Tab-separated table of C-alpha atoms in Angstrom:
chain	number	residue	atom	x	y	z
A	1	ASN	CA	-66.178	93.091	240.340
A	2	ALA	CA	-65.107	90.765	237.396
A	3	GLY	CA	-61.369	90.725	237.940
A	4	VAL	CA	-59.581	89.722	234.720
A	5	THR	CA	-61.864	88.958	231.745
A	6	GLN	CA	-60.619	87.265	228.576
A	7	THR	CA	-62.557	86.732	225.228
A	8	PRO	CA	-62.978	84.512	223.542
A	9	LYS	CA	-63.057	81.391	225.663
A	10	PHE	CA	-62.578	79.066	222.714
A	11	GLN	CA	-61.328	79.548	219.089
A	12	VAL	CA	-60.395	77.394	216.137
A	13	LEU	CA	-58.291	78.985	213.488
A	14	LYS	CA	-56.932	77.735	210.195
A	15	THR	CA	-53.183	78.016	209.544
A	16	GLY	CA	-52.323	81.594	208.371
A	17	GLN	CA	-55.322	83.267	209.775
A	18	SER	CA	-55.084	86.184	212.244
A	19	MET	CA	-56.971	86.866	215.351
A	20	THR	CA	-56.750	89.086	218.565
A	21	LEU	CA	-57.214	87.809	222.104
A	22	GLN	CA	-58.826	90.573	224.274
A	23	CYS	CA	-58.107	91.040	228.038
A	24	ALA	CA	-59.509	93.594	230.362
A	25	GLN	CA	-58.966	94.084	234.164
A	26	ASP	CA	-61.036	96.213	236.625
A	27	MET	CA	-58.644	96.205	239.491
A	28	ASN	CA	-56.659	99.291	238.426
A	29	HIS	CA	-53.506	97.200	238.137
A	30	ASN	CA	-50.482	98.787	236.311
A	31	SER	CA	-48.998	95.366	235.222
A	32	MET	CA	-50.544	93.020	232.706
A	33	TYR	CA	-49.253	89.770	231.347
A	34	TRP	CA	-49.912	87.153	228.592
A	35	TYR	CA	-48.998	83.502	229.169
A	36	ARG	CA	-49.379	80.342	227.346
A	37	GLN	CA	-49.915	76.958	229.064
A	38	ASP	CA	-48.984	73.779	227.118
A	39	PRO	CA	-49.166	70.149	228.401
A	40	GLY	CA	-46.295	69.094	230.559
A	41	MET	CA	-44.914	72.660	230.700
A	42	GLY	CA	-45.264	75.506	233.129
A	43	LEU	CA	-46.966	78.805	232.059
A	44	ARG	CA	-44.633	80.674	229.740
A	45	LEU	CA	-44.608	84.457	229.511
A	46	ILE	CA	-45.250	85.704	226.021
A	47	TYR	CA	-45.333	89.495	226.655
A	48	TYR	CA	-45.888	91.802	229.631
A	49	SER	CA	-46.746	95.388	230.143
A	50	ALA	CA	-45.407	97.081	233.402
A	51	SER	CA	-47.641	100.234	232.824
A	52	GLU	CA	-49.837	101.846	230.171
A	53	GLY	CA	-47.846	102.468	227.184
A	54	THR	CA	-45.029	100.104	227.760
A	55	THR	CA	-44.641	96.436	226.665
A	56	ASP	CA	-41.924	93.993	226.787
A	57	LYS	CA	-41.070	90.571	225.481
A	58	GLY	CA	-41.147	87.558	227.610
A	59	GLU	CA	-39.847	84.043	227.087
A	60	VAL	CA	-41.733	83.063	224.043
A	61	PRO	CA	-42.810	86.335	221.949
A	62	ASN	CA	-42.139	84.990	218.284
A	63	GLY	CA	-45.349	84.988	216.400
A	64	TYR	CA	-47.163	87.374	218.683
A	65	ASN	CA	-47.736	91.157	219.008
A	66	VAL	CA	-49.484	92.965	221.872
A	67	SER	CA	-51.100	96.169	222.442
A	68	ARG	CA	-51.687	98.006	225.909
A	69	LEU	CA	-54.639	99.997	224.800
A	70	ASN	CA	-55.071	101.702	228.082
A	71	LYS	CA	-54.775	100.821	231.735
A	72	ARG	CA	-57.509	98.316	231.672
A	73	GLU	CA	-56.878	96.554	228.425
A	74	PHE	CA	-54.113	94.486	226.997
A	75	SER	CA	-54.499	92.494	223.727
A	76	LEU	CA	-52.569	89.703	222.155
A	77	ARG	CA	-52.490	89.368	218.392
A	78	LEU	CA	-51.554	86.325	216.256
A	79	GLU	CA	-50.827	87.746	212.682
A	80	SER	CA	-50.422	84.462	211.054
A	81	ALA	CA	-51.451	81.515	213.206
A	82	ALA	CA	-49.461	78.368	213.204
A	83	PRO	CA	-50.368	74.809	214.610
A	84	SER	CA	-47.475	75.313	217.113
A	85	GLN	CA	-49.533	78.120	218.600
A	86	THR	CA	-52.255	75.786	219.611
A	87	SER	CA	-52.395	76.341	223.362
A	88	VAL	CA	-54.378	77.760	226.319
A	89	TYR	CA	-53.720	81.458	226.706
A	90	PHE	CA	-53.924	83.282	230.164
A	91	CYS	CA	-54.073	87.049	230.743
A	92	ALA	CA	-53.025	88.187	234.255
A	93	SER	CA	-52.563	91.478	235.998
A	94	SER	CA	-50.792	92.562	239.220
A	95	GLU	CA	-50.407	95.667	241.224
A	96	GLY	CA	-46.583	96.348	240.855
A	97	ARG	CA	-43.827	94.104	240.426
A	98	THR	CA	-44.301	92.010	243.713
A	99	GLY	CA	-48.107	92.024	243.894
A	100	GLU	CA	-50.340	88.993	243.669
A	101	ALA	CA	-51.028	87.929	240.013
A	102	PHE	CA	-54.778	87.521	239.106
A	103	PHE	CA	-55.545	85.391	236.109
A	104	GLY	CA	-58.409	85.430	233.564
A	105	GLN	CA	-60.125	82.229	232.816
A	106	GLY	CA	-58.125	81.456	229.691
A	107	THR	CA	-58.670	81.083	225.937
A	108	ARG	CA	-58.193	77.608	224.362
A	109	LEU	CA	-56.979	78.076	220.899
A	110	THR	CA	-56.621	75.419	218.291
A	111	VAL	CA	-54.930	76.098	215.034
A	112	VAL	CA	-55.610	73.385	212.251
B	1	LYS	CA	-30.742	78.448	234.458
B	2	ASN	CA	-33.812	79.469	236.648
B	3	GLN	CA	-35.956	76.422	237.184
B	4	VAL	CA	-38.764	75.228	239.399
B	5	GLU	CA	-39.445	71.556	239.790
B	6	GLN	CA	-42.458	69.922	241.494
B	7	SER	CA	-43.138	66.534	242.834
B	8	PRO	CA	-45.003	64.362	242.523
B	9	GLN	CA	-46.506	64.931	239.143
B	10	SER	CA	-49.761	63.468	240.243
B	11	LEU	CA	-51.357	62.413	243.488
B	12	ILE	CA	-54.540	60.587	244.445
B	13	ILE	CA	-55.846	60.633	247.939
B	14	LEU	CA	-59.012	59.819	249.759
B	15	GLU	CA	-61.273	62.588	251.091
B	16	GLY	CA	-60.346	63.666	254.597
B	17	LYS	CA	-56.700	62.595	254.215
B	18	ASN	CA	-53.753	65.068	254.435
B	19	CYS	CA	-51.162	65.396	251.805
B	20	THR	CA	-47.931	67.390	251.016
B	21	LEU	CA	-46.697	68.616	247.730
B	22	GLN	CA	-43.052	69.538	247.136
B	23	CYS	CA	-41.376	72.418	245.095
B	24	ASN	CA	-37.637	72.716	244.686
B	25	TYR	CA	-36.183	75.832	242.786
B	26	THR	CA	-32.836	77.093	241.440
B	27	VAL	CA	-33.975	80.726	240.935
B	28	SER	CA	-31.443	83.281	242.173
B	29	PRO	CA	-31.541	85.865	243.530
B	30	PHE	CA	-34.778	84.794	245.188
B	31	SER	CA	-37.642	87.361	245.579
B	32	ASN	CA	-40.735	85.397	246.527
B	33	LEU	CA	-42.490	82.041	246.128
B	34	ARG	CA	-46.076	81.587	245.409
B	35	TRP	CA	-48.572	78.564	245.379
B	36	TYR	CA	-51.449	78.617	242.950
B	37	LYS	CA	-54.504	76.365	242.631
B	38	GLN	CA	-55.741	75.749	239.104
B	39	ASP	CA	-59.023	74.050	238.611
B	40	THR	CA	-59.687	72.286	235.316
B	41	GLY	CA	-60.590	74.839	232.600
B	42	ARG	CA	-59.911	77.791	234.898
B	43	GLY	CA	-57.033	80.268	235.433
B	44	PRO	CA	-54.617	79.913	238.533
B	45	VAL	CA	-55.646	81.302	241.824
B	46	SER	CA	-53.311	82.430	244.423
B	47	LEU	CA	-53.112	80.499	247.699
B	48	THR	CA	-49.981	82.068	249.338
B	49	ILE	CA	-47.052	84.297	248.602
B	50	MET	CA	-43.914	84.031	250.825
B	51	THR	CA	-40.874	86.205	250.807
B	52	PHE	CA	-37.287	85.202	251.994
B	53	SER	CA	-37.956	85.987	255.606
B	54	GLU	CA	-41.242	83.834	255.837
B	55	ASN	CA	-40.745	80.207	256.430
B	56	THR	CA	-44.637	79.382	256.998
B	57	LYS	CA	-47.782	80.829	255.640
B	58	SER	CA	-51.370	79.515	255.930
B	59	ASN	CA	-54.538	80.016	254.032
B	60	GLY	CA	-57.384	77.861	255.592
B	61	ARG	CA	-56.465	74.124	255.282
B	62	TYR	CA	-53.444	75.077	253.060
B	63	THR	CA	-50.036	75.658	254.774
B	64	ALA	CA	-47.022	76.501	252.662
B	65	THR	CA	-43.384	76.206	254.059
B	66	LEU	CA	-40.249	77.744	252.665
B	67	ASP	CA	-36.559	76.839	253.360
B	68	ALA	CA	-34.651	79.598	251.510
B	69	ASP	CA	-31.361	77.859	252.440
B	70	THR	CA	-32.222	74.518	250.728
B	71	LYS	CA	-34.363	76.279	248.041
B	72	GLN	CA	-37.290	73.966	248.937
B	73	SER	CA	-41.009	74.632	249.598
B	74	SER	CA	-43.912	72.395	250.379
B	75	LEU	CA	-47.688	72.846	250.423
B	76	HIS	CA	-49.592	70.770	252.915
B	77	ILE	CA	-53.353	70.365	252.573
B	78	THR	CA	-55.249	69.198	255.759
B	79	ALA	CA	-58.398	67.154	255.784
B	80	SER	CA	-58.756	67.205	252.043
B	81	GLN	CA	-62.059	67.835	250.237
B	82	LEU	CA	-63.459	66.746	246.839
B	83	SER	CA	-63.072	70.481	245.921
B	84	ASP	CA	-59.266	70.360	246.509
B	85	SER	CA	-59.024	68.236	243.297
B	86	ALA	CA	-56.950	70.648	241.040
B	87	SER	CA	-53.455	71.409	239.907
B	88	TYR	CA	-51.188	73.228	242.247
B	89	ILE	CA	-48.508	75.259	240.875
B	90	CYS	CA	-45.366	76.524	242.493
B	91	VAL	CA	-44.128	79.931	241.130
B	92	VAL	CA	-40.944	81.724	241.937
B	93	SER	CA	-39.796	85.304	241.060
B	94	ALA	CA	-36.299	86.663	241.094
B	95	LYS	CA	-35.207	89.765	242.737
B	96	GLY	CA	-34.875	92.480	240.197
B	97	ASN	CA	-36.988	90.694	237.682
B	98	THR	CA	-40.251	90.073	239.401
B	99	ASP	CA	-42.243	90.870	236.366
B	100	LYS	CA	-41.154	87.521	235.160
B	101	LEU	CA	-42.595	84.614	237.068
B	102	ILE	CA	-41.066	81.138	236.792
B	103	PHE	CA	-43.707	78.535	236.918
B	104	GLY	CA	-43.355	74.789	237.866
B	105	THR	CA	-45.335	72.116	235.735
B	106	GLY	CA	-47.768	71.469	238.753
B	107	THR	CA	-48.969	68.576	240.764
B	108	ARG	CA	-52.318	67.122	239.764
B	109	LEU	CA	-54.244	66.184	242.899
B	110	GLN	CA	-57.154	64.113	242.813
B	111	VAL	CA	-59.320	63.600	245.878
B	112	PHE	CA	-61.786	60.733	245.939
B	113	PRO	CA	-64.658	60.028	248.256
């Protein structure tokens, strides 16, 4: 039982490059989330998906797109990376709106 | 504005000692409050979840308290171990908006032998 799996763990991009962060969960959870964590700040929600086929913007969605491919997978895409997107990205899932949230191990992204 | 504030920002204690971390929030209407432990380079892991009606919850050596009237919570760690070295994050969700969690910036705890 792997829980929430994110790939890659580390990535360096040049400004303007694109990439997709992958996330998969094996707990049959309906809700999935993407957060970013920056020094001195709490985790901030980028996008979330309450169920398969639905997505919604969080606090800091600009510069990102998401796809809820199926119940297991929720990907985050950076179309044109900017240095301000240098951060640690976490995917999470939960069963319903009040359930405990389980987090992946994070992706450390550096944009130069 | 919904906010979660934690204190202290960082804390150093000796192994075997107890400590208490604080969390104040202004989230309204309140749904639940969670404490997470985040080891360096890892994702947060849930320690406790408390709803409005719960004022104490324990998970091993971790005990969380909640005072919904004063909008304060604390996390007490008993007989600390080296493995307790981590960031502890207080997270609050608002009723009717529980897909959106509001995170504190965390308390960085270091336990030395």
